[in-house]
Amino acid sequence: MSIKVEHLTKSYGQQVALNDLSFSIAKGEIVGFLGPNGAGKSTLMKILTTYLKADEGMALVNGYHVETEARLVQKSIGYLPEHNPLYLEMYVKEYMQFNAEVYKVPKHRIDEVLDQIGLSPEAHKKIGQLSKGYRQRVGLAAALLHNPEVLILDEPTTGLDPNQLLEIRKLIRDIGKDKTILLSTHIMKEVEAVCDRVLIINKGSLVADKKLSDLREAKEQIIEVEFDYRVEEAFLQKLPHVTFVKNTVGFVYEITFSHSKDMRPVVFDFAHDNQLKTLQLSRKNKNLESLFTELTSTP
Ligand code: ADP
């Protein structure tokens, strides 16, 4: 396992930021850590990168314990913080040389990494002259310099224009071919574009852990139905393959089925058998967006 988190809990005074969080990430996975603002994403990343101590639970990175083997964890991790701090007066290559000295990395890695990140043509420019997208590449290059096993990226595309965004996402996917990546974001499209798997966090707790391929195959569907009278949710829950029922408004219900066959006829027959009229009936596939809304909206 590249990352293993068990029962991690962290509070700031009265404010619970992480609440009994457990998951693991295998080598080579690109995992999106998705949650609304304040969900606890940065707190988790700070614990994994050894900047912050958890109150309870434990975390391993590349097999090393974040508290007792912090140095080895730091060697295993490349970290791109949300507000990527750069020295704007420095030249790209100079900045890389500076990082190589600090982290005692052999000089030949500098050109290797600049090449990999597509920065060689910019190597002799000042960081301050670069576009935001290229500055983000400089941050990524610095994070990769010591050839870490694991990359942790905090909101890596914040503030980029649409073209820069596509380029950085492509670059992350390329890097992910031989690294484990955990990236935090509040943007669902980012997860769909880049990740193999998504962990959804809300109010410090893990509320979903899904493979993107499962979500794409649309194994789950939501039927929205309006009857002419009230029905107990527990009654609808008894229909075959139902995983979730929600009375959204009036006599309108959203029923989630875990089945690939169209379940509308089943709902229609249910209404008929129970002397209910079906006023409307529609089906949509459950995607990341509907999952996220269902799991993170506060009633
Ligand atoms: P996210 O990165 O998902 O936006 P954070 O991990 O930054 O979430 O924050 C989780 C919760 O902890 C939020 O309620 C936030 O207000 C609170 N929090 C974060 N940092 C601090 C801090 N230094 N002091 C007090 N509360 C904090």
CSV table of C-alpha atoms and ligand atoms in Angstrom, one decimal:
chain,number,residue,atom,x,y,z
A,1,MET,CA,0.0,0.0,0.0
A,2,SER,CA,1.2,3.5,-0.8
A,3,ILE,CA,-1.0,5.2,1.7
A,4,LYS,CA,-2.8,3.7,4.6
A,5,VAL,CA,-5.0,5.7,7.0
A,6,GLU,CA,-6.7,4.2,10.0
A,7,HIS,CA,-9.2,5.9,12.3
A,8,LEU,CA,-7.6,9.3,11.8
A,9,THR,CA,-9.2,12.0,14.0
A,10,LYS,CA,-8.2,15.6,14.3
A,11,SER,CA,-9.9,18.6,15.9
A,12,TYR,CA,-8.9,22.3,16.1
A,13,GLY,CA,-10.4,23.2,19.6
A,14,GLN,CA,-14.1,22.4,19.3
A,15,GLN,CA,-14.0,22.1,15.5
A,16,VAL,CA,-13.7,18.5,14.3
A,17,ALA,CA,-11.8,18.5,11.0
A,18,LEU,CA,-11.3,14.7,10.6
A,19,ASN,CA,-13.6,12.1,12.2
A,20,ASP,CA,-12.4,8.5,12.3
A,21,LEU,CA,-11.2,8.5,8.7
A,22,SER,CA,-9.9,5.1,7.2
A,23,PHE,CA,-8.9,4.2,3.7
A,24,SER,CA,-5.9,2.9,1.7
A,25,ILE,CA,-4.4,3.6,-1.7
A,26,ALA,CA,-2.5,1.1,-3.7
A,27,LYS,CA,0.7,1.8,-5.6
A,28,GLY,CA,0.0,3.5,-9.0
A,29,GLU,CA,-3.5,4.7,-8.3
A,30,ILE,CA,-4.6,8.3,-9.0
A,31,VAL,CA,-7.2,9.1,-6.3
A,32,GLY,CA,-9.3,12.2,-6.0
A,33,PHE,CA,-10.1,13.5,-2.6
A,34,LEU,CA,-13.3,15.3,-3.1
A,35,GLY,CA,-15.3,17.4,-0.7
A,36,PRO,CA,-16.9,20.8,-0.1
A,37,ASN,CA,-14.9,23.6,1.5
A,38,GLY,CA,-14.2,22.8,5.1
A,39,ALA,CA,-14.6,19.1,4.6
A,40,GLY,CA,-11.1,18.3,6.0
A,41,LYS,CA,-9.1,17.8,2.8
A,42,SER,CA,-6.2,20.1,3.7
A,43,THR,CA,-6.1,18.7,7.2
A,44,LEU,CA,-5.6,15.2,5.9
A,45,MET,CA,-2.9,16.3,3.5
A,46,LYS,CA,-1.1,18.2,6.2
A,47,ILE,CA,-1.1,15.0,8.4
A,48,LEU,CA,0.1,12.8,5.5
A,49,THR,CA,2.9,15.3,4.7
A,50,THR,CA,3.9,15.4,8.4
A,51,TYR,CA,3.1,19.1,8.9
A,52,LEU,CA,0.4,18.3,11.4
A,53,LYS,CA,-0.1,15.6,14.0
A,54,ALA,CA,-3.4,13.7,14.3
A,55,ASP,CA,-5.2,13.4,17.7
A,56,GLU,CA,-5.9,9.8,17.2
A,57,GLY,CA,-5.4,7.0,14.6
A,58,MET,CA,-2.4,6.5,12.4
A,59,ALA,CA,-1.2,7.0,8.8
A,60,LEU,CA,1.5,5.2,6.8
A,61,VAL,CA,3.0,6.6,3.6
A,62,ASN,CA,5.0,4.2,1.5
A,63,GLY,CA,5.0,1.9,4.5
A,64,TYR,CA,6.5,4.6,6.9
A,65,HIS,CA,4.7,6.0,9.9
A,66,VAL,CA,4.0,9.7,9.6
A,67,GLU,CA,4.9,10.4,13.2
A,68,THR,CA,7.8,8.1,14.1
A,69,GLU,CA,9.3,8.0,10.6
A,70,ALA,CA,8.7,11.5,9.4
A,71,ARG,CA,12.0,11.9,7.5
A,72,LEU,CA,11.3,8.7,5.5
A,73,VAL,CA,7.8,9.9,4.8
A,74,GLN,CA,9.0,13.2,3.5
A,75,LYS,CA,11.5,11.4,1.2
A,76,SER,CA,8.6,9.3,-0.2
A,77,ILE,CA,6.3,12.3,-0.9
A,78,GLY,CA,6.3,15.1,-3.4
A,79,TYR,CA,3.9,17.8,-2.2
A,80,LEU,CA,2.3,20.6,-4.2
A,81,PRO,CA,0.5,22.9,-1.7
A,82,GLU,CA,-2.6,24.8,-2.7
A,83,HIS,CA,-0.8,28.2,-2.8
A,84,ASN,CA,2.3,27.0,-4.5
A,85,PRO,CA,5.0,29.2,-3.0
A,86,LEU,CA,7.6,30.3,-5.6
A,87,TYR,CA,10.3,32.8,-5.7
A,88,LEU,CA,9.2,35.0,-8.6
A,89,GLU,CA,12.6,36.7,-9.0
A,90,MET,CA,14.4,33.3,-9.5
A,91,TYR,CA,15.1,31.7,-12.8
A,92,VAL,CA,13.4,28.3,-13.3
A,93,LYS,CA,16.6,26.4,-13.5
A,94,GLU,CA,18.1,28.4,-10.6
A,95,TYR,CA,15.0,27.5,-8.5
A,96,MET,CA,15.4,23.8,-9.4
A,97,GLN,CA,19.1,24.0,-8.5
A,98,PHE,CA,18.2,25.6,-5.2
A,99,ASN,CA,15.7,22.7,-4.4
A,100,ALA,CA,18.2,20.1,-5.6
A,101,GLU,CA,20.7,21.5,-3.0
A,102,VAL,CA,18.2,21.7,-0.2
A,103,TYR,CA,17.0,18.1,-0.8
A,104,LYS,CA,20.4,16.7,-1.7
A,105,VAL,CA,19.3,15.5,-5.1
A,106,PRO,CA,21.9,14.7,-7.8
A,107,LYS,CA,22.2,17.6,-10.4
A,108,HIS,CA,21.3,15.3,-13.4
A,109,ARG,CA,17.7,15.0,-12.1
A,110,ILE,CA,17.1,18.7,-12.8
A,111,ASP,CA,17.2,18.4,-16.6
A,112,GLU,CA,15.4,15.0,-16.5
A,113,VAL,CA,12.5,16.6,-14.6
A,114,LEU,CA,12.4,19.8,-16.6
A,115,ASP,CA,12.1,17.7,-19.7
A,116,GLN,CA,9.4,15.4,-18.2
A,117,ILE,CA,7.3,18.4,-17.2
A,118,GLY,CA,7.8,20.2,-20.5
A,119,LEU,CA,9.7,23.1,-18.9
A,120,SER,CA,13.0,22.8,-20.7
A,121,PRO,CA,12.1,25.7,-23.1
A,122,GLU,CA,11.3,27.9,-20.1
A,123,ALA,CA,14.3,26.9,-18.0
A,124,HIS,CA,16.1,30.3,-18.5
A,125,LYS,CA,13.0,32.5,-17.8
A,126,LYS,CA,12.3,34.1,-14.5
A,127,ILE,CA,9.4,32.4,-12.6
A,128,GLY,CA,7.6,35.7,-12.4
A,129,GLN,CA,7.5,35.9,-16.2
A,130,LEU,CA,5.7,32.6,-16.6
A,131,SER,CA,1.9,32.1,-16.9
A,132,LYS,CA,0.0,30.6,-14.0
A,133,GLY,CA,-0.1,27.2,-15.8
A,134,TYR,CA,3.7,27.2,-16.2
A,135,ARG,CA,4.3,28.3,-12.6
A,136,GLN,CA,2.2,25.3,-11.6
A,137,ARG,CA,4.6,23.1,-13.7
A,138,VAL,CA,7.5,24.6,-11.8
A,139,GLY,CA,5.8,23.5,-8.5
A,140,LEU,CA,5.2,20.0,-10.0
A,141,ALA,CA,8.8,19.8,-11.2
A,142,ALA,CA,10.1,20.8,-7.7
A,143,ALA,CA,7.8,18.2,-6.1
A,144,LEU,CA,9.2,15.4,-8.4
A,145,LEU,CA,12.8,16.3,-8.1
A,146,HIS,CA,13.7,13.7,-5.4
A,147,ASN,CA,11.7,11.1,-7.4
A,148,PRO,CA,9.1,10.3,-4.7
A,149,GLU,CA,6.8,7.3,-4.8
A,150,VAL,CA,3.8,9.4,-3.9
A,151,LEU,CA,2.6,12.8,-5.0
A,152,ILE,CA,0.1,14.8,-3.0
A,153,LEU,CA,-1.5,17.7,-4.8
A,154,ASP,CA,-3.7,20.2,-3.0
A,155,GLU,CA,-6.2,21.8,-5.5
A,156,PRO,CA,-3.7,21.7,-8.3
A,157,THR,CA,-5.7,23.6,-10.9
A,158,THR,CA,-7.1,26.4,-8.8
A,159,GLY,CA,-6.8,29.7,-10.7
A,160,LEU,CA,-5.9,28.3,-14.1
A,161,ASP,CA,-7.6,29.2,-17.3
A,162,PRO,CA,-9.4,26.4,-19.3
A,163,ASN,CA,-6.4,25.6,-21.6
A,164,GLN,CA,-3.9,25.6,-18.8
A,165,LEU,CA,-6.3,23.4,-16.8
A,166,LEU,CA,-6.4,20.8,-19.5
A,167,GLU,CA,-2.6,20.8,-19.9
A,168,ILE,CA,-2.0,20.4,-16.2
A,169,ARG,CA,-4.6,17.6,-15.9
A,170,LYS,CA,-2.9,15.8,-18.8
A,171,LEU,CA,0.4,16.2,-17.2
A,172,ILE,CA,-0.9,14.8,-13.9
A,173,ARG,CA,-2.3,11.7,-15.7
A,174,ASP,CA,1.1,11.2,-17.4
A,175,ILE,CA,3.0,11.5,-14.1
A,176,GLY,CA,0.4,9.1,-12.6
A,177,LYS,CA,1.6,6.3,-15.0
A,178,ASP,CA,4.4,5.5,-12.6
A,179,LYS,CA,3.5,7.3,-9.3
A,180,THR,CA,0.7,7.1,-6.7
A,181,ILE,CA,-1.2,10.4,-6.7
A,182,LEU,CA,-3.6,11.7,-4.1
A,183,LEU,CA,-5.1,15.0,-5.3
A,184,SER,CA,-7.6,17.1,-3.4
A,185,THR,CA,-10.3,19.1,-5.2
A,186,HIS,CA,-13.8,20.4,-4.9
A,187,ILE,CA,-14.3,20.2,-8.6
A,188,MET,CA,-16.1,17.0,-9.8
A,189,LYS,CA,-14.9,17.4,-13.4
A,190,GLU,CA,-11.3,17.3,-12.2
A,191,VAL,CA,-11.9,13.9,-10.6
A,192,GLU,CA,-13.7,12.6,-13.8
A,193,ALA,CA,-10.8,13.9,-16.0
A,194,VAL,CA,-7.9,12.7,-13.9
A,195,CYS,CA,-8.7,10.0,-11.3
A,196,ASP,CA,-9.1,6.2,-11.2
A,197,ARG,CA,-10.9,6.4,-7.9
A,198,VAL,CA,-12.7,9.0,-5.7
A,199,LEU,CA,-12.9,9.3,-2.0
A,200,ILE,CA,-15.7,11.7,-1.0
A,201,ILE,CA,-15.4,13.4,2.4
A,202,ASN,CA,-17.9,15.5,4.2
A,203,LYS,CA,-17.6,17.1,7.6
A,204,GLY,CA,-14.5,15.1,8.3
A,205,SER,CA,-16.0,11.7,7.5
A,206,LEU,CA,-15.5,9.5,4.5
A,207,VAL,CA,-18.9,9.1,2.8
A,208,ALA,CA,-18.0,7.3,-0.4
A,209,ASP,CA,-15.1,5.4,-2.0
A,210,LYS,CA,-15.8,4.6,-5.6
A,211,LYS,CA,-14.0,3.5,-8.8
A,212,LEU,CA,-14.6,6.0,-11.6
A,213,SER,CA,-15.0,3.0,-14.0
A,214,ASP,CA,-18.0,1.8,-11.9
A,215,LEU,CA,-19.5,5.3,-12.0
A,216,ARG,CA,-19.0,5.5,-15.8
A,217,GLU,CA,-20.6,2.1,-16.4
A,218,ALA,CA,-23.7,3.6,-14.8
A,219,LYS,CA,-24.5,0.6,-12.7
A,220,GLU,CA,-26.7,2.8,-10.6
A,221,GLN,CA,-29.8,4.7,-11.7
A,222,ILE,CA,-32.1,7.2,-10.1
A,223,ILE,CA,-35.8,7.0,-10.9
A,224,GLU,CA,-37.7,10.2,-10.2
A,225,VAL,CA,-41.4,9.5,-9.7
A,226,GLU,CA,-44.4,11.6,-8.7
A,227,PHE,CA,-47.5,9.9,-7.4
A,228,ASP,CA,-50.8,11.5,-6.6
A,229,TYR,CA,-50.6,10.6,-3.0
A,230,ARG,CA,-48.1,10.1,-0.2
A,231,VAL,CA,-46.1,6.8,0.1
A,232,GLU,CA,-44.0,5.7,3.0
A,233,GLU,CA,-40.3,5.7,2.0
A,234,ALA,CA,-39.8,2.3,3.8
A,235,PHE,CA,-42.5,0.9,1.4
A,236,LEU,CA,-40.5,2.0,-1.7
A,237,GLN,CA,-37.3,0.7,-0.1
A,238,LYS,CA,-38.8,-2.9,-0.5
A,239,LEU,CA,-38.7,-2.7,-4.3
A,240,PRO,CA,-36.0,-4.9,-5.8
A,241,HIS,CA,-32.5,-3.5,-6.1
A,242,VAL,CA,-33.3,-0.3,-4.2
A,243,THR,CA,-30.4,1.3,-2.4
A,244,PHE,CA,-31.8,4.7,-1.4
A,245,VAL,CA,-35.1,6.5,-1.3
A,246,LYS,CA,-35.7,10.2,-0.8
A,247,ASN,CA,-38.9,12.2,-0.7
A,248,THR,CA,-37.7,15.4,-2.5
A,249,VAL,CA,-40.8,17.5,-2.5
A,250,GLY,CA,-44.6,16.9,-2.2
A,251,PHE,CA,-45.3,13.4,-3.5
A,252,VAL,CA,-42.1,13.3,-5.6
A,253,TYR,CA,-39.6,10.5,-4.8
A,254,GLU,CA,-36.1,9.8,-5.9
A,255,ILE,CA,-35.4,6.1,-5.9
A,256,THR,CA,-31.9,4.8,-6.4
A,257,PHE,CA,-31.6,1.3,-7.9
A,258,SER,CA,-28.3,-0.6,-8.2
A,259,HIS,CA,-29.2,-2.4,-11.4
A,260,SER,CA,-28.4,-1.8,-15.1
A,261,LYS,CA,-31.9,-2.7,-16.4
A,262,ASP,CA,-34.4,0.2,-16.7
A,263,MET,CA,-36.4,0.1,-13.5
A,264,ARG,CA,-39.2,2.5,-14.6
A,265,PRO,CA,-41.7,-0.4,-15.4
A,266,VAL,CA,-41.2,-1.8,-11.9
A,267,VAL,CA,-42.1,1.6,-10.3
A,268,PHE,CA,-45.0,2.0,-12.7
A,269,ASP,CA,-46.4,-1.5,-11.8
A,270,PHE,CA,-45.8,-0.7,-8.1
A,271,ALA,CA,-48.0,2.4,-8.4
A,272,HIS,CA,-50.7,0.5,-10.3
A,273,ASP,CA,-50.8,-2.4,-7.8
A,274,ASN,CA,-51.2,0.1,-5.0
A,275,GLN,CA,-53.9,2.2,-6.6
A,276,LEU,CA,-51.6,5.2,-7.1
A,277,LYS,CA,-51.5,7.3,-10.2
A,278,THR,CA,-48.1,8.0,-11.7
A,279,LEU,CA,-48.0,11.7,-12.6
A,280,GLN,CA,-44.4,11.7,-13.9
A,281,LEU,CA,-41.6,9.1,-14.2
A,282,SER,CA,-38.0,9.7,-15.3
A,283,ARG,CA,-34.7,7.9,-15.2
A,284,LYS,CA,-31.2,9.3,-14.9
A,285,ASN,CA,-27.9,7.5,-14.5
A,286,LYS,CA,-26.2,8.0,-11.2
A,287,ASN,CA,-22.9,9.9,-11.9
A,288,LEU,CA,-20.3,11.5,-9.7
A,289,GLU,CA,-22.4,14.7,-9.6
A,290,SER,CA,-25.6,13.1,-8.2
A,291,LEU,CA,-23.5,11.0,-5.8
A,292,PHE,CA,-21.7,14.1,-4.5
A,293,THR,CA,-24.9,16.1,-4.1
A,294,GLU,CA,-26.6,13.2,-2.3
A,295,LEU,CA,-23.7,12.7,0.1
A,296,THR,CA,-22.7,16.2,0.9
A,297,SER,CA,-25.9,18.3,0.8
A,298,THR,CA,-27.1,19.3,4.2
A,299,PRO,CA,-30.9,18.8,4.6
B,1,ADP,P1,-10.9,21.7,3.3
B,1,ADP,O1,-9.4,21.6,2.9
B,1,ADP,O2,-11.7,20.5,2.9
B,1,ADP,O3,-11.5,23.0,2.9
B,1,ADP,P2,-9.9,22.0,6.0
B,1,ADP,O4,-9.1,20.7,6.4
B,1,ADP,O5,-9.1,23.2,5.7
B,1,ADP,O6,-11.0,21.6,4.9
B,1,ADP,O7,-10.8,22.3,7.3
B,1,ADP,C1,-11.6,21.4,8.0
B,1,ADP,C2,-12.3,22.1,9.2
B,1,ADP,O8,-11.3,22.5,10.1
B,1,ADP,C3,-13.0,23.4,8.7
B,1,ADP,O9,-14.2,23.5,9.5
B,1,ADP,C4,-12.1,24.5,9.1
B,1,ADP,O10,-12.7,25.7,9.4
B,1,ADP,C5,-11.4,23.9,10.3
B,1,ADP,N1,-10.0,24.4,10.4
B,1,ADP,C6,-9.0,24.2,9.5
B,1,ADP,N2,-7.8,24.7,9.9
B,1,ADP,C7,-8.0,25.3,11.1
B,1,ADP,C8,-7.2,26.0,12.1
B,1,ADP,N3,-5.9,26.2,11.9
B,1,ADP,N4,-7.9,26.4,13.2
B,1,ADP,C9,-9.2,26.2,13.4
B,1,ADP,N5,-10.0,25.5,12.6
B,1,ADP,C10,-9.4,25.1,11.4
